[in-house]
């Protein structure tokens, strides 16, 4: 018995026999109950995989490994009880295998410099995580992030990273007004004013979300989710035939609809309904919904790019070469071409177009690019005026005429006009924007080396996004404000997870918004270059949406059929609505790439109420709405395992209260959490 007592650290369980019912460390590992649900591995062997390639990131482990077929995962499934050692072999001669490690070891979350722990048997990728505040020695930083969520870079890194974060997303922030304002009949001066307003609202709402939202380093700005419904409202039948002040008239209706949609999103978040809605949202729903947002603009992309084919192709090739072929080249330690692919491609193409314009390549004698083709008497000018207007870089006089300083203010376009049918469309779209944000919350929390937020923090974030959308409606940006999906890609590329850097960049946007020449410079970008950049941005948005499938069993035939069916129907059903009772006409006042958004005047839904016809025809012609409805219904009715579906795992509210690191990550400043305590514990 002396040898047995020496082998067992706990004599009261020293009786020889088979494997004990429960090892001693298990009760002490209860504070780590979140690990059993998220697949967190406190001790692993082998090389830690990057988040983007980890097949089990954010998944719920199955109770038995046999329930996860090998052909559905790229690696072995995580053990459900990762804090327990593997079962020993058969005991013999009163001896047992080595008992579990001492209790302090399972509770520590510190990793070695290579992201692994020695002397263990299980091999599985681990989620990025934060160190505990009580630890004496700080661990090595995870390989996939340079600055974590609460890190404070020095002054110089703060400026550099804060500036580059927004420069890398410049396409997402500024391109939406360049598409919408001409469609509304606005002048170049109107475009300058809206661009300055977008910069102001983006900076303001990003700071708001960083302080009282989820507190993740996420940029709140003009979302592509709102672009398609905004174009549908712009092309509403009641706006046909407007001659004077049509821009302000349409903008006031847009403002009213956006404010209604934002107010609905505020209720969705701050009443706790979002916490209930989260039970229906997972990667199989988010992926096709976000991807459909990018796919829905295929009719605009190359159709607009083709108006000056050589400049458009050059612009698109530049961005593709920088983002793909030169992405691994580093200058001064940074992947400059990958991070700044959009601004570099735009700058080079713009310079080439400027040289061609100055040398007279796009000059046609006796023709004026500012005269519409229909007003030209000369057949020669009618044939070339569109090419001149698209290829030349001097057709906009906004840069010369705009003031140096301009201060955007609320209700600058007039009092918003509230229409229940347009507001109802925006309410549905705000739900789609919330679904988009849910995926961004989950992915960004892993990229910045912290745990996923609780459902209460997610609800709080959605509520703040609703407030941001109301502010966007009051200032008049033309679209609602939401978490920009491209932000997750930017965090992954720049490895900048500090919220302070994102906040510093937001302050820079606030300063730039009052400089009128900045907005004028952006507004002078030729339309064909805007279309070429959007071809890349919308393709990336589609790819980012589909990347959410990495949290599910991507090899599952169930998931493949649901996602494929949702994507196909998201293109086919809206096409039926958009083409219903449409007769091709070359004399249509609406450009061909905007014709899919005039469905409200000719859709197949005909009831006794014109408002109901408007709402149904418009909503069912939006690709993202069809993708969301199909994937939501199928994923929540077709049987499937939890790991196969890849359910998003949110941290437990009660367990989070016991984690000091978690509380510091998501806790509201200035003791605001006491005011919003309900939303922290919403279930």
mmCIF file of N, CA and C in Angstrom, residues 308-358:
data_model
loop_
_atom_site.group_PDB
_atom_site.id
_atom_site.type_symbol
_atom_site.label_atom_id
_atom_site.label_comp_id
_atom_site.label_asym_id
_atom_site.label_seq_id
_atom_site.Cartn_x
_atom_site.Cartn_y
_atom_site.Cartn_z
ATOM 1 N N UNK A 308 -16.477 52.802 -69.910
ATOM 2 C CA UNK A 308 -15.101 53.147 -70.314
ATOM 3 C C UNK A 308 -14.273 51.901 -70.030
ATOM 4 N N UNK A 309 -14.341 50.962 -70.950
ATOM 5 C CA UNK A 309 -13.873 49.612 -70.692
ATOM 6 C C UNK A 309 -12.395 49.556 -70.345
ATOM 7 N N UNK A 310 -11.563 50.383 -71.002
ATOM 8 C CA UNK A 310 -10.125 50.273 -70.754
ATOM 9 C C UNK A 310 -9.753 50.753 -69.357
ATOM 10 N N UNK A 311 -10.358 51.856 -68.897
ATOM 11 C CA UNK A 311 -10.070 52.353 -67.553
ATOM 12 C C UNK A 311 -10.676 51.437 -66.490
ATOM 13 N N UNK A 312 -11.873 50.906 -66.762
ATOM 14 C CA UNK A 312 -12.503 50.016 -65.800
ATOM 15 C C UNK A 312 -11.738 48.719 -65.618
ATOM 16 N N UNK A 313 -11.318 48.105 -66.722
ATOM 17 C CA UNK A 313 -10.549 46.863 -66.633
ATOM 18 C C UNK A 313 -9.210 47.112 -65.953
ATOM 19 N N UNK A 314 -8.571 48.233 -66.291
ATOM 20 C CA UNK A 314 -7.286 48.551 -65.662
ATOM 21 C C UNK A 314 -7.436 48.709 -64.159
ATOM 22 N N UNK A 315 -8.482 49.408 -63.729
ATOM 23 C CA UNK A 315 -8.715 49.590 -62.304
ATOM 24 C C UNK A 315 -8.952 48.257 -61.597
ATOM 25 N N UNK A 316 -9.773 47.412 -62.189
ATOM 26 C CA UNK A 316 -10.067 46.115 -61.585
ATOM 27 C C UNK A 316 -8.827 45.240 -61.529
ATOM 28 N N UNK A 317 -8.037 45.219 -62.590
ATOM 29 C CA UNK A 317 -6.816 44.414 -62.603
ATOM 30 C C UNK A 317 -5.812 44.903 -61.569
ATOM 31 N N UNK A 318 -5.700 46.218 -61.409
ATOM 32 C CA UNK A 318 -4.779 46.759 -60.416
ATOM 33 C C UNK A 318 -5.113 46.253 -59.014
ATOM 34 N N UNK A 319 -6.378 46.326 -58.656
ATOM 35 C CA UNK A 319 -6.788 45.899 -57.318
ATOM 36 C C UNK A 319 -6.570 44.399 -57.141
ATOM 37 N N UNK A 320 -6.900 43.615 -58.165
ATOM 38 C CA UNK A 320 -6.721 42.163 -58.079
ATOM 39 C C UNK A 320 -5.248 41.808 -57.961
ATOM 40 N N UNK A 321 -4.388 42.458 -58.723
ATOM 41 C CA UNK A 321 -2.951 42.168 -58.663
ATOM 42 C C UNK A 321 -2.397 42.500 -57.280
ATOM 43 N N UNK A 322 -2.772 43.652 -56.744
ATOM 44 C CA UNK A 322 -2.263 44.044 -55.433
ATOM 45 C C UNK A 322 -2.782 43.121 -54.332
ATOM 46 N N UNK A 323 -4.083 42.794 -54.380
ATOM 47 C CA UNK A 323 -4.701 42.031 -53.294
ATOM 48 C C UNK A 323 -4.366 40.545 -53.345
ATOM 49 N N UNK A 324 -4.030 40.015 -54.522
ATOM 50 C CA UNK A 324 -3.805 38.578 -54.650
ATOM 51 C C UNK A 324 -2.365 38.232 -55.011
ATOM 52 N N UNK A 325 -1.859 38.767 -56.101
ATOM 53 C CA UNK A 325 -0.544 38.362 -56.580
ATOM 54 C C UNK A 325 0.598 38.964 -55.765
ATOM 55 N N UNK A 326 0.382 40.157 -55.224
ATOM 56 C CA UNK A 326 1.444 40.820 -54.460
ATOM 57 C C UNK A 326 1.141 40.856 -52.971
ATOM 58 N N UNK A 327 0.222 40.041 -52.522
ATOM 59 C CA UNK A 327 -0.239 40.147 -51.139
ATOM 60 C C UNK A 327 0.827 39.767 -50.118
ATOM 61 N N UNK A 328 1.821 38.952 -50.480
ATOM 62 C CA UNK A 328 2.834 38.503 -49.523
ATOM 63 C C UNK A 328 4.082 39.377 -49.511
ATOM 64 N N UNK A 329 4.142 40.361 -50.401
ATOM 65 C CA UNK A 329 5.303 41.237 -50.450
ATOM 66 C C UNK A 329 5.199 42.271 -49.335
ATOM 67 N N UNK A 330 6.281 42.433 -48.578
ATOM 68 C CA UNK A 330 6.299 43.362 -47.454
ATOM 69 C C UNK A 330 7.241 44.523 -47.745
ATOM 70 N N UNK A 331 6.805 45.710 -47.378
ATOM 71 C CA UNK A 331 7.622 46.915 -47.428
ATOM 72 C C UNK A 331 7.612 47.533 -46.038
ATOM 73 N N UNK A 332 8.811 47.714 -45.473
ATOM 74 C CA UNK A 332 8.953 48.244 -44.117
ATOM 75 C C UNK A 332 8.211 47.376 -43.092
ATOM 76 N N UNK A 333 8.174 46.073 -43.362
ATOM 77 C CA UNK A 333 7.544 45.150 -42.432
ATOM 78 C C UNK A 333 6.044 45.020 -42.562
ATOM 79 N N UNK A 334 5.418 45.682 -43.543
ATOM 80 C CA UNK A 334 3.968 45.642 -43.707
ATOM 81 C C UNK A 334 3.615 45.099 -45.083
ATOM 82 N N UNK A 335 2.529 44.381 -45.155
ATOM 83 C CA UNK A 335 2.016 43.925 -46.447
ATOM 84 C C UNK A 335 1.227 45.066 -47.085
ATOM 85 N N UNK A 336 1.983 45.986 -47.634
ATOM 86 C CA UNK A 336 1.401 47.236 -48.121
ATOM 87 C C UNK A 336 0.396 46.979 -49.232
ATOM 88 N N UNK A 337 0.737 46.103 -50.163
ATOM 89 C CA UNK A 337 -0.132 45.884 -51.313
ATOM 90 C C UNK A 337 -1.444 45.230 -50.904
ATOM 91 N N UNK A 338 -1.412 44.343 -49.939
ATOM 92 C CA UNK A 338 -2.635 43.692 -49.488
ATOM 93 C C UNK A 338 -3.504 44.657 -48.684
ATOM 94 N N UNK A 339 -2.886 45.427 -47.790
ATOM 95 C CA UNK A 339 -3.642 46.329 -46.929
ATOM 96 C C UNK A 339 -4.232 47.488 -47.723
ATOM 97 N N UNK A 340 -3.440 48.040 -48.645
ATOM 98 C CA UNK A 340 -3.861 49.236 -49.369
ATOM 99 C C UNK A 340 -4.175 48.932 -50.833
ATOM 100 N N UNK A 341 -4.706 47.759 -51.110
ATOM 101 C CA UNK A 341 -4.982 47.385 -52.499
ATOM 102 C C UNK A 341 -5.947 48.363 -53.165
ATOM 103 N N UNK A 342 -7.018 48.731 -52.477
ATOM 104 C CA UNK A 342 -8.024 49.620 -53.066
ATOM 105 C C UNK A 342 -7.485 51.036 -53.292
ATOM 106 N N UNK A 343 -6.916 51.711 -52.283
ATOM 107 C CA UNK A 343 -6.424 53.071 -52.559
ATOM 108 C C UNK A 343 -5.251 53.108 -53.532
ATOM 109 N N UNK A 344 -4.358 52.096 -53.503
ATOM 110 C CA UNK A 344 -3.246 52.074 -54.450
ATOM 111 C C UNK A 344 -3.748 51.899 -55.885
ATOM 112 N N UNK A 345 -4.663 50.948 -56.088
ATOM 113 C CA UNK A 345 -5.216 50.732 -57.419
ATOM 114 C C UNK A 345 -5.952 51.947 -57.930
ATOM 115 N N UNK A 346 -6.696 52.614 -57.048
ATOM 116 C CA UNK A 346 -7.426 53.816 -57.444
ATOM 117 C C UNK A 346 -6.469 54.942 -57.813
ATOM 118 N N UNK A 347 -5.433 55.137 -57.007
ATOM 119 C CA UNK A 347 -4.496 56.219 -57.270
ATOM 120 C C UNK A 347 -3.758 56.054 -58.588
ATOM 121 N N UNK A 348 -3.292 54.840 -58.867
ATOM 122 C CA UNK A 348 -2.540 54.607 -60.105
ATOM 123 C C UNK A 348 -3.443 54.772 -61.327
ATOM 124 N N UNK A 349 -4.634 54.183 -61.280
ATOM 125 C CA UNK A 349 -5.550 54.289 -62.426
ATOM 126 C C UNK A 349 -6.008 55.724 -62.641
ATOM 127 N N UNK A 350 -6.265 56.430 -61.558
ATOM 128 C CA UNK A 350 -6.674 57.824 -61.649
ATOM 129 C C UNK A 350 -5.571 58.672 -62.285
ATOM 130 N N UNK A 351 -4.321 58.415 -61.921
ATOM 131 C CA UNK A 351 -3.202 59.163 -62.499
ATOM 132 C C UNK A 351 -3.084 58.896 -64.003
ATOM 133 N N UNK A 352 -3.262 57.649 -64.406
ATOM 134 C CA UNK A 352 -3.194 57.319 -65.837
ATOM 135 C C UNK A 352 -4.322 58.003 -66.598
ATOM 136 N N UNK A 353 -5.541 57.978 -66.034
ATOM 137 C CA UNK A 353 -6.671 58.643 -66.692
ATOM 138 C C UNK A 353 -6.451 60.151 -66.775
ATOM 139 N N UNK A 354 -5.807 60.726 -65.774
ATOM 140 C CA UNK A 354 -5.520 62.160 -65.798
ATOM 141 C C UNK A 354 -4.556 62.501 -66.931
ATOM 142 N N UNK A 355 -3.519 61.670 -67.116
ATOM 143 C CA UNK A 355 -2.564 61.907 -68.202
ATOM 144 C C UNK A 355 -3.250 61.788 -69.556
ATOM 145 N N UNK A 356 -4.098 60.785 -69.719
ATOM 146 C CA UNK A 356 -4.800 60.610 -70.992
ATOM 147 C C UNK A 356 -5.763 61.761 -71.267
ATOM 148 N N UNK A 357 -6.390 62.272 -70.215
ATOM 149 C CA UNK A 357 -7.288 63.413 -70.397
ATOM 150 C C UNK A 357 -6.507 64.666 -70.778
ATOM 151 N N UNK A 358 -5.384 64.881 -70.091
ATOM 152 C CA UNK A 358 -4.587 66.082 -70.354
ATOM 153 C C UNK A 358 -3.965 66.076 -71.744
#
